[in-house]
Coordinates of C-alpha atoms and ligand atoms in Angstrom, one line a residue:
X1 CA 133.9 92.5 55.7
X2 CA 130.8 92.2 57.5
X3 CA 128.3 89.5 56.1
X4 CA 124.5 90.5 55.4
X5 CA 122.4 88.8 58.1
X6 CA 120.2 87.5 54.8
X7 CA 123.9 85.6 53.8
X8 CA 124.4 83.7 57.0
X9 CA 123.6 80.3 56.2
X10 CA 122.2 77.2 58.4
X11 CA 121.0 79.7 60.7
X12 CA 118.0 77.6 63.0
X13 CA 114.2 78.4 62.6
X14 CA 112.1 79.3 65.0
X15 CA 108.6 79.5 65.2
X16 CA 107.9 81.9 67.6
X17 CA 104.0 82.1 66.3
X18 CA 103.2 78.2 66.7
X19 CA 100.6 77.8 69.5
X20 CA 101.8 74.8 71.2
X21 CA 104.9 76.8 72.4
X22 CA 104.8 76.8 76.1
X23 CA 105.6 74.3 78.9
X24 CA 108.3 71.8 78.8
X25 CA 108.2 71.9 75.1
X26 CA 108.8 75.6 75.0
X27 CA 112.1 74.8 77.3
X28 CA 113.4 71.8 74.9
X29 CA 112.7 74.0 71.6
X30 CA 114.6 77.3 73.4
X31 CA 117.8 74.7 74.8
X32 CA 117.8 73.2 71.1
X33 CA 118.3 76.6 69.4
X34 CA 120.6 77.9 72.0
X35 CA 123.0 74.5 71.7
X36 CA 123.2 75.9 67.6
X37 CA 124.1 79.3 68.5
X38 CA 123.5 82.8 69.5
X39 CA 121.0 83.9 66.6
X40 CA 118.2 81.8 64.7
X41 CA 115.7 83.2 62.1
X42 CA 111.7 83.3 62.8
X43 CA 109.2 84.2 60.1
X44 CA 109.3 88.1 60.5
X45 CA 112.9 88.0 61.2
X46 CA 115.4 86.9 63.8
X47 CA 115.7 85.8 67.4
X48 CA 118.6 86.5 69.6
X49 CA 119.6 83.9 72.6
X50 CA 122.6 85.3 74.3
X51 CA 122.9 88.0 77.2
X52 CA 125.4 90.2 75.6
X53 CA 123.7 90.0 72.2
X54 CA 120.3 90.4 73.8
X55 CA 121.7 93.0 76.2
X56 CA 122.8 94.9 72.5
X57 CA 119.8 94.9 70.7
X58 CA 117.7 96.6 74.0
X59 CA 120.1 99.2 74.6
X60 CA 121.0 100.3 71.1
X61 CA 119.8 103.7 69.7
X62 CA 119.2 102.1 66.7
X63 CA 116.3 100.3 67.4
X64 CA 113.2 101.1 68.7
X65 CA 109.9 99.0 70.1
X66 CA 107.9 98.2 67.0
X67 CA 104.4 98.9 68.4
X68 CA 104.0 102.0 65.3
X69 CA 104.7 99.6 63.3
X70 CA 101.7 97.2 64.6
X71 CA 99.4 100.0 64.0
X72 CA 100.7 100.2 60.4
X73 CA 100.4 96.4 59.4
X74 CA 96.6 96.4 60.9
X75 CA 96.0 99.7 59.1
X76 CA 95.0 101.1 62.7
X77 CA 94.9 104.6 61.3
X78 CA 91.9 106.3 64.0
X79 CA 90.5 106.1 66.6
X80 CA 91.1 105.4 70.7
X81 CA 93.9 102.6 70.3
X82 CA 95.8 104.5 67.6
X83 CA 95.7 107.4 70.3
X84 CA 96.9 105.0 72.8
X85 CA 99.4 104.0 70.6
X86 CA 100.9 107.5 69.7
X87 CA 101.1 108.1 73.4
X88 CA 102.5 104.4 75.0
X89 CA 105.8 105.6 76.5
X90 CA 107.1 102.0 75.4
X91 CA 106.5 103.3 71.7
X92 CA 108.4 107.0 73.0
X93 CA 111.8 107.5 72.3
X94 CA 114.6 110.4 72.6
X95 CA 113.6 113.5 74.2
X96 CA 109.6 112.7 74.5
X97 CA 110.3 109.0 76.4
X98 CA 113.2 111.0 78.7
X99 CA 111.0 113.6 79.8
X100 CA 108.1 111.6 80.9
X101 CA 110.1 108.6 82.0
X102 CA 111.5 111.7 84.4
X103 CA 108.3 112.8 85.5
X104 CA 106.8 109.3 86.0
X105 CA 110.1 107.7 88.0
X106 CA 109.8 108.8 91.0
X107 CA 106.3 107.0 92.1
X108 CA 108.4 103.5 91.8
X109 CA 112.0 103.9 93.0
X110 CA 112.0 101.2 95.7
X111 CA 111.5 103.5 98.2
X112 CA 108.3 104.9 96.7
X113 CA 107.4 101.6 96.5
X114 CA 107.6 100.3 99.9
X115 CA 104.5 102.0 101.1
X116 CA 102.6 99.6 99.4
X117 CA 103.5 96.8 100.8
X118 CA 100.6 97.2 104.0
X119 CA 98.3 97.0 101.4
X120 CA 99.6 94.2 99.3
X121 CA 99.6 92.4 103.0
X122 CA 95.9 93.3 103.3
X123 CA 94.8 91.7 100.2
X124 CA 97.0 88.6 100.6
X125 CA 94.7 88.0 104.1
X126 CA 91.7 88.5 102.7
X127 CA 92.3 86.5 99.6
X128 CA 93.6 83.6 102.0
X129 CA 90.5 83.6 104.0
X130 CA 88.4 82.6 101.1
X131 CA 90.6 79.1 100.2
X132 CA 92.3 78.2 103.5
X133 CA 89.4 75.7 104.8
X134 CA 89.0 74.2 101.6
X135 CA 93.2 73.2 101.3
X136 CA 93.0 73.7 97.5
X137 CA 92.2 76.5 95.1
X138 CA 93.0 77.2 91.4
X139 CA 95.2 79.9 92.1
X140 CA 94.9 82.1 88.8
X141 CA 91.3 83.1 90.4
X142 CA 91.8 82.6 93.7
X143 CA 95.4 85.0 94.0
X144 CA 97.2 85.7 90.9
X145 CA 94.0 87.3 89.0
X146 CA 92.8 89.6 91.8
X147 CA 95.9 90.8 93.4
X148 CA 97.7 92.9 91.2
X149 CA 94.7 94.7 89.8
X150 CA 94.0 95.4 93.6
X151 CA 97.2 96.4 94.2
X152 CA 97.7 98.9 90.8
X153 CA 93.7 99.7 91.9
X154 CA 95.5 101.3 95.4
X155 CA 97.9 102.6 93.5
X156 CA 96.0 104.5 91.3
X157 CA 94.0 106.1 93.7
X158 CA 91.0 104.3 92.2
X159 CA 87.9 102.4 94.1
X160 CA 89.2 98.5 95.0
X161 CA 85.6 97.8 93.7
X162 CA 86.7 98.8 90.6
X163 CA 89.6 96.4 90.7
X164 CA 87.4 94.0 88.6
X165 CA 87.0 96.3 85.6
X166 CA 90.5 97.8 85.4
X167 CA 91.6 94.0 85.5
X168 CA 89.5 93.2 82.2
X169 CA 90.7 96.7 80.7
X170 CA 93.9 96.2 81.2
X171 CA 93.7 92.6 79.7
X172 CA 92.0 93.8 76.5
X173 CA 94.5 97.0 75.9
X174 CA 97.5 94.3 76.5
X175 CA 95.8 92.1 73.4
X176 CA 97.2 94.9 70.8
X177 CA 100.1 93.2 71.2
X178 CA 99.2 90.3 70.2
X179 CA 98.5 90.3 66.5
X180 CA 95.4 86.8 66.0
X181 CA 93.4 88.7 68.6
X182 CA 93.8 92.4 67.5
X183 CA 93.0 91.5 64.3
X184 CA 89.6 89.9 65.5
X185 CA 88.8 91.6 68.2
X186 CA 90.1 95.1 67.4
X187 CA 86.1 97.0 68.4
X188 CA 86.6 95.5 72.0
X189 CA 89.8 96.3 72.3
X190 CA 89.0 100.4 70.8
X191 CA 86.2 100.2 73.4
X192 CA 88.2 99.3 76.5
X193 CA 90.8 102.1 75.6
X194 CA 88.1 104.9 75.2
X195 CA 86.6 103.2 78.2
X196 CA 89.0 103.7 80.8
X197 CA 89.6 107.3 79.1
X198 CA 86.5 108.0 80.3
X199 CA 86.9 106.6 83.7
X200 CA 90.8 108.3 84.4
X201 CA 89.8 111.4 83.3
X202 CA 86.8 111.3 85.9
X203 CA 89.3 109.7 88.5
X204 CA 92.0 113.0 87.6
X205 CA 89.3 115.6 88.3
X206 CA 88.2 113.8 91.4
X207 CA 91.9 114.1 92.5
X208 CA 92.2 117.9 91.2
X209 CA 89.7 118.7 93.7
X210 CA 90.9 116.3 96.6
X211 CA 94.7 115.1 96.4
X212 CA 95.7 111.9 98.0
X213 CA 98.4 109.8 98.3
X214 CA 98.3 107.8 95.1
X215 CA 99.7 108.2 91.6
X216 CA 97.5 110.3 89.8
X217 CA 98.2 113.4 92.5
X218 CA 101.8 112.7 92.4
X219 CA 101.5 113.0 88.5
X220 CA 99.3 116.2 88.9
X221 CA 102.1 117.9 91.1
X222 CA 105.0 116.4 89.2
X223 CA 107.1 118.7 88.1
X224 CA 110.8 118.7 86.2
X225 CA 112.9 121.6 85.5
X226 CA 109.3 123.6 85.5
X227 CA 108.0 120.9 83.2
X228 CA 104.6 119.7 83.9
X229 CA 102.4 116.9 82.1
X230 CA 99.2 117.8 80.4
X231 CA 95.9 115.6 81.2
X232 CA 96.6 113.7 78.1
X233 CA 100.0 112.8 79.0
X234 CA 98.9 112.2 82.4
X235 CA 95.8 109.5 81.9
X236 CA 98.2 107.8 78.9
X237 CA 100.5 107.3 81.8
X238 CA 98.0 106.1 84.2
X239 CA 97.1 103.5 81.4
X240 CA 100.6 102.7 80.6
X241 CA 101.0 101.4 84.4
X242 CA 97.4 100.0 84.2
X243 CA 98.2 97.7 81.2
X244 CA 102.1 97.0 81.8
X245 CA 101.6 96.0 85.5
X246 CA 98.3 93.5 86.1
X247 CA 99.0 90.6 83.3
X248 CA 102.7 90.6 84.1
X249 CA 102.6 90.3 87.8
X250 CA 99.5 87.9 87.6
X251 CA 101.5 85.3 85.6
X252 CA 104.4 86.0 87.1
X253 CA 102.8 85.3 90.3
X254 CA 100.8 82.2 88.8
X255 CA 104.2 80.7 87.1
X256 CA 106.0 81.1 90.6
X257 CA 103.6 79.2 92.2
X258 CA 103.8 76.6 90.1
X259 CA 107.8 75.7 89.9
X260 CA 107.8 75.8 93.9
X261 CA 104.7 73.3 94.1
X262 CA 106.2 71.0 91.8
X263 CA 109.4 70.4 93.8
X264 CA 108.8 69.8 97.2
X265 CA 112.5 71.1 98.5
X266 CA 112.2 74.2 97.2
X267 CA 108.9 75.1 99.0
X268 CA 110.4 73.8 102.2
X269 CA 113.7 75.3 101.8
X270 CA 111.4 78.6 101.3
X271 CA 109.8 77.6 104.5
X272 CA 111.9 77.1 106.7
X273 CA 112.8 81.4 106.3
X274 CA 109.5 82.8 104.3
X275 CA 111.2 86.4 105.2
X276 CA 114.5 85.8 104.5
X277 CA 114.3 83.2 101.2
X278 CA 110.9 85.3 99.2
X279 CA 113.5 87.8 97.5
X280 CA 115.9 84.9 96.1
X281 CA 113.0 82.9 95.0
X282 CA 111.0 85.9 92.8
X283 CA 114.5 86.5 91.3
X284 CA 115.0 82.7 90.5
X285 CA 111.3 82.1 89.2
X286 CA 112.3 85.7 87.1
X287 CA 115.0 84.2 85.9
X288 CA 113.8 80.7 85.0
X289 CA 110.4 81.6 83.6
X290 CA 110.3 85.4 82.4
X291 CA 106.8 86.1 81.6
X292 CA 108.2 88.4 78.9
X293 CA 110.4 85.8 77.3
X294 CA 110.5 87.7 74.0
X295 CA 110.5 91.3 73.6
X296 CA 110.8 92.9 70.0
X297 CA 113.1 95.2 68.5
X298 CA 112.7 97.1 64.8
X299 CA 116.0 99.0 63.4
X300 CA 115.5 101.9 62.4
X301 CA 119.0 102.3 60.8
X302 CA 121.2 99.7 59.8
X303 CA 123.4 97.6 62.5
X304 CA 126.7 95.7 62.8
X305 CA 126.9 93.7 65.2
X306 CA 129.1 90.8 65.8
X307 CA 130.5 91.2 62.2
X308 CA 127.0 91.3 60.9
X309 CA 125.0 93.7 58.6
X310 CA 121.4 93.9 60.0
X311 CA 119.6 96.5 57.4
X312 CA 116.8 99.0 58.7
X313 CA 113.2 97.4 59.3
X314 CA 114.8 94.0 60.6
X315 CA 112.9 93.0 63.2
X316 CA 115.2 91.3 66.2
X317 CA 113.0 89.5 68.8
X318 CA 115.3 89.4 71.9
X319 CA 114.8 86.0 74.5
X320 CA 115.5 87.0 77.9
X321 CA 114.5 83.4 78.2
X322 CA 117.8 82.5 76.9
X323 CA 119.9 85.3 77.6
X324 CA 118.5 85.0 81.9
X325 CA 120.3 81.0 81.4
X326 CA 123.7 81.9 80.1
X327 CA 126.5 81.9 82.6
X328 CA 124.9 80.5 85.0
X329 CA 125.8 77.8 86.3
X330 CA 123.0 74.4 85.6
X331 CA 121.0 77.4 84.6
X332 CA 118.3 74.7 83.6
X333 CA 118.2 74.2 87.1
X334 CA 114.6 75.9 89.4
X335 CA 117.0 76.6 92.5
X336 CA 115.7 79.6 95.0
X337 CA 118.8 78.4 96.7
X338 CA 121.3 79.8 94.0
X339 CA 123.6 82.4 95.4
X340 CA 123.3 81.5 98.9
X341 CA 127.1 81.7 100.3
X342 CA 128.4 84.0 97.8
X343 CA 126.9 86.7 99.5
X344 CA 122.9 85.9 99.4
X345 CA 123.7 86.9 95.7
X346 CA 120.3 85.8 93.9
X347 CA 118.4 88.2 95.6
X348 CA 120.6 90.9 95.4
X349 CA 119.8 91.9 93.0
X350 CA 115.9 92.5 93.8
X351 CA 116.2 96.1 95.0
X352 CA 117.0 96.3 91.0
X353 CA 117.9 100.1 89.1
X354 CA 114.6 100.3 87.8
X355 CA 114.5 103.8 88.8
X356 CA 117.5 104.5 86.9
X357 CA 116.0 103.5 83.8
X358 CA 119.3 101.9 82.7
X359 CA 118.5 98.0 84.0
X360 CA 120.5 94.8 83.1
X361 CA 124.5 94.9 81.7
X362 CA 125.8 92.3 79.8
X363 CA 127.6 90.8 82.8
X364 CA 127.3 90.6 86.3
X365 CA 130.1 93.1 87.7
X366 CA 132.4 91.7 91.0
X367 CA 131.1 88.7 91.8
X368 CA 127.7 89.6 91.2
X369 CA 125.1 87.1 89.1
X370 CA 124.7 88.6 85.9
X371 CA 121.5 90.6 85.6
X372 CA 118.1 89.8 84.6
X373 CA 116.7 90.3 81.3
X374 CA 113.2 89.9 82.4
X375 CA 112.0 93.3 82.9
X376 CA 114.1 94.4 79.8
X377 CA 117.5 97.0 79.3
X378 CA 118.2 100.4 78.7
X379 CA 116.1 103.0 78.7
X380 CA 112.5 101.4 78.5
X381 CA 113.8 99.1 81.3
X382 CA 110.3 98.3 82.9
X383 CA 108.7 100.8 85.3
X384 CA 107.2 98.9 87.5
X385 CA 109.8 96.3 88.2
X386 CA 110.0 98.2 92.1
X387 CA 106.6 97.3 92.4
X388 CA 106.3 93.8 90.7
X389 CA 109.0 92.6 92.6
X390 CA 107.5 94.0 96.3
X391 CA 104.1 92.3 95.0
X392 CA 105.5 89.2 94.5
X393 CA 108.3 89.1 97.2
X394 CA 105.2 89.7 99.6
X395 CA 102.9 86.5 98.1
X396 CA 105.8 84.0 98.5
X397 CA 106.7 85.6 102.0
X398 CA 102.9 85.2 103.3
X399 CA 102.1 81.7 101.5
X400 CA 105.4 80.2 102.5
X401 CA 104.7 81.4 106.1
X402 CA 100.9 80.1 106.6
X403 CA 101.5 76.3 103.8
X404 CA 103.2 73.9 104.8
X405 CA 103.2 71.3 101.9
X406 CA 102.3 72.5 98.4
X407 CA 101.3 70.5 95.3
X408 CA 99.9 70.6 92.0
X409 CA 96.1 69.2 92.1
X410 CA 95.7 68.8 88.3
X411 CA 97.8 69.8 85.0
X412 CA 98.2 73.6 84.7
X413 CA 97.1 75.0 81.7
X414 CA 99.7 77.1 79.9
X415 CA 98.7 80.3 77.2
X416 CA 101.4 80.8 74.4
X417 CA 105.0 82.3 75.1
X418 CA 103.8 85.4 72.8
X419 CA 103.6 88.4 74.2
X420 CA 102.6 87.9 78.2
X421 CA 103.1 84.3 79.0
X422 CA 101.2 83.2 81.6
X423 CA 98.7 80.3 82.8
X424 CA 95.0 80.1 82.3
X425 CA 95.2 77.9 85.3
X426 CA 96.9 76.2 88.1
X427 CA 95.0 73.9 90.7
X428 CA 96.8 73.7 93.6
X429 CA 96.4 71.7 97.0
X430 CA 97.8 72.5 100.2
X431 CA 98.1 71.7 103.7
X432 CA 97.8 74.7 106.3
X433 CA 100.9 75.2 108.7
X434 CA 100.2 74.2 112.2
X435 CA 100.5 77.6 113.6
X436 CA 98.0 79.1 111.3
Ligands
HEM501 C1 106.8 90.5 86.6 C2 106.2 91.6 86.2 C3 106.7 92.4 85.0 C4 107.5 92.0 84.0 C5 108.2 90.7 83.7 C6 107.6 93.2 83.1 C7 108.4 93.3 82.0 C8 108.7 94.4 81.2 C9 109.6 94.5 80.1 C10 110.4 93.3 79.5 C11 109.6 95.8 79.7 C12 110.4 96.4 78.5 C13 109.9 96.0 77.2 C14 110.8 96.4 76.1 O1 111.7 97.2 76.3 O2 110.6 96.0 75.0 C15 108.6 96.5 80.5 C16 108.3 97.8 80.3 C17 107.3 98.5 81.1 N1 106.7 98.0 82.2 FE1 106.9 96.2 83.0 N2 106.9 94.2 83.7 C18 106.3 93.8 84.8 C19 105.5 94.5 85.7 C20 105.2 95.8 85.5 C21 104.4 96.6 86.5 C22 103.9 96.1 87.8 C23 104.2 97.8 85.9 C24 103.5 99.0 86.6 C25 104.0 100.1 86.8 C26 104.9 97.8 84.6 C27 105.0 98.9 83.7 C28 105.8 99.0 82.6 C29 105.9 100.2 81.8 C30 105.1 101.4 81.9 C31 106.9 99.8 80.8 C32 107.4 100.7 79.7 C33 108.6 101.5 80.2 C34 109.2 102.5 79.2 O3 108.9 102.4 78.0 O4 110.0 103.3 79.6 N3 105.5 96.6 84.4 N4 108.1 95.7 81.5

């Protein structure tokens, strides 16, 4: 018989809310639990630490992604970010979150995804320009910060002057998840939403009138089985890839960045073949430090899983962290080099299933390294991770091929593991390749 989750005893705590989780600590505390086992308990619940079990608790149609649920604990019951909140396809399931992940797809299967990459190359120049004399920047400002809004700016079809704004938009729509600041700042937060309402809905009638070749007209003549989104559905999704794709590839980005300047071999092994070496290396930095470490999970039935009752409302956080380490061999180990010889494996897997919806198994199939956890499982398997990865495969390819030695110039400053973890920043120095 199956014992209640509540019954298991000595089960490790985990404090997934204390503020000084990040950095090295945040490693040691997260290789501690995961020497006890495959589950520990945190304050609103539990944590699971293994692939397969993580793997479970993403793909099962028994649990959904509590963001309703944040809206009823801060008693967010009007206005603009409950709207948002209705309408976040994260927070869609069943029928609503198949038909619009079907209409949306499309715009990021790799190949869609590809035609971005001029662009990304375009900012990547223009942002070197402005720090290559001076041989050391903080990167968060200088690269990680500006990029990606540029990039989701192009791909919105909006003004790359207006890069600036959707970046502080999308960073105050992104704080709902994180429960200290909504609760304080929840009238900033309402603002930005009704804000960029404002500004999509002017941006969608500019591209009724004029199509182009960005994602708003391909949402306007999107059409499935002579299904069509409305304007509402249409802007919620334009915020949806405004919100879920700036933060994440910034810290990504910044995190990156960071592992390769502080070991010298691994920036010159990336060196020595920019082109060939960028897609293992955004896998391995996706792998060792997922900016998404935690997702969350809320039953909304009960669950047995591993001979375990797990009543409705439990709320399971799931560590790709953790689960991105197991079966892999010294998988506390940074190593872009991993996979080289059995068949360039590590990067193999960066041309992803994203488009499928259906991302990471529980183990990697012939031969192949076990999947990710980092962009998530099952059916809200991230949207953008086409795009993230081209984004960040194209930084390390042009970096690598114009620095020759990197370095950290100072301590980088961490944020907490909750929610997007990224770093507030990272001074860098550098020495510019002889060819440049
Ligand atoms: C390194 C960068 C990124 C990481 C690590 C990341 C991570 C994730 C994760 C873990 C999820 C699933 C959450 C869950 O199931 O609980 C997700 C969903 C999502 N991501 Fe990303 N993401 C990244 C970049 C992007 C980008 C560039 C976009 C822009 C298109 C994006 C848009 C979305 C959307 C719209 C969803 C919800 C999908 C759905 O519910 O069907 N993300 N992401």
């Amino acid at each position: 018989m199956a014992t209640l989750v509540t019954d298991l005893r000595d089960l490790p705590a985990f404090d997934y809310t204390d503020a000084e989780l990040h950095g090295p600590r945040f490693h040691a505390t997260m290789a501690a639990l995961r020497g006890r086992g495959w589950i520990a308990s945190t304050p609103l619940g539990y944590v699971v630490l293994e692939r397969e079990a993580a793997s479970f608790f993403l793909r099962t149609r028994s649990a959904e992604f509590p963001g309703m649920k944040i809206a009823e604990l801060f008693a967010i019951e009007e206005g603009p970010l409950l709207e948002e909140m209705r309408r976040n396809i994260l927070h869609l399931n069943g029928d609503q979150h198949r038909r619009l992940r079907g209409l949306v797809s499309p715009a990021f299967t790799p190949r869609a995804v590809e035609r971005w990459r001029p662009a990304m190359r375009s900012f990547l120049a223009s942002l070197w320009d402005d720090v290559r004399e001076a041989g050391r920047c903080e990167l968060v400002t200088a690269f990680a910060k500006p990029y990606p809004s540029l990039t989701i700016a192009t791909v919105m079809g909006a003004s790359l002057a207006d890069a600036p704004r959707l970046h502080e938009w999308s960073n105050w729509i992104q704080r709902q998840f994180d429960p200290p600041v909504l609760m304080s700042e929840r009238p900033r937060i309402e603002r930005a939403v009704e804000e960029f309402y404002a500004y999509a809905g002017e941006l969608l009638e500019r591209r009724r009138r004029t199509p182009g070749d960005d994602l708003i007209s391909q949402l306007i003549a999107a059409e499935s089985e002579g299904d069509r989104l409305s304007d509402v559905e249409l802007v919620n999704l334009v915020l949806n890839v405004l919100i879920g794709g700036v933060d994440t590839t910034q810290s990504q980005l910044a995190h990156a960045l960071r592992l390769l300047a502080g070991e010298p071999s691994q920036w010159a092994a990336l060196r020595a073949d920019p082109a060939g070496l960028a897609g293992a290396a955004v896998e391995e930095a996706l792998r060792f430090e997922p900016i998404t470490p935690f997702t969350a999970r809320i039953l909304v039935e009960q669950v047995e899983y591993r001979d375990v009752t797990f009543p409705k409302d439990t709320i399971v956080l799931v560590s790709s962290f953790s689960a991105n380490r197991d079966g892999i061999a010294n998988g506390e180990r940074f190593d872009i080099t991993r996979g080289a010889g059995a068949g360039g494996a590590a990067g193999a897997s960066g041309t992803g299933t994203g488009a499928s919806g259906t991302g990471a198994s529980g183990t990697g199939a012939s031969g192949a390294p076990p999947r990710l956890l980092t962009f998530g499982a099952g059916v809200h398997y991230c949207l953008g991770a086409n795009l993230a990865r081209a984004e960040l495969q194209e930084a390390l390819a042009f970096l690598a091929a114009r620095i020759e030695t990197l370095e950290l110039d100072g301590e980088p400053v961490y944020e907490g593991v909750q929610g997007v973890y990224g770093l507030a920043s990272l001074p860098l120095r550098f020495s510019v390749a002889p060819q440049e």
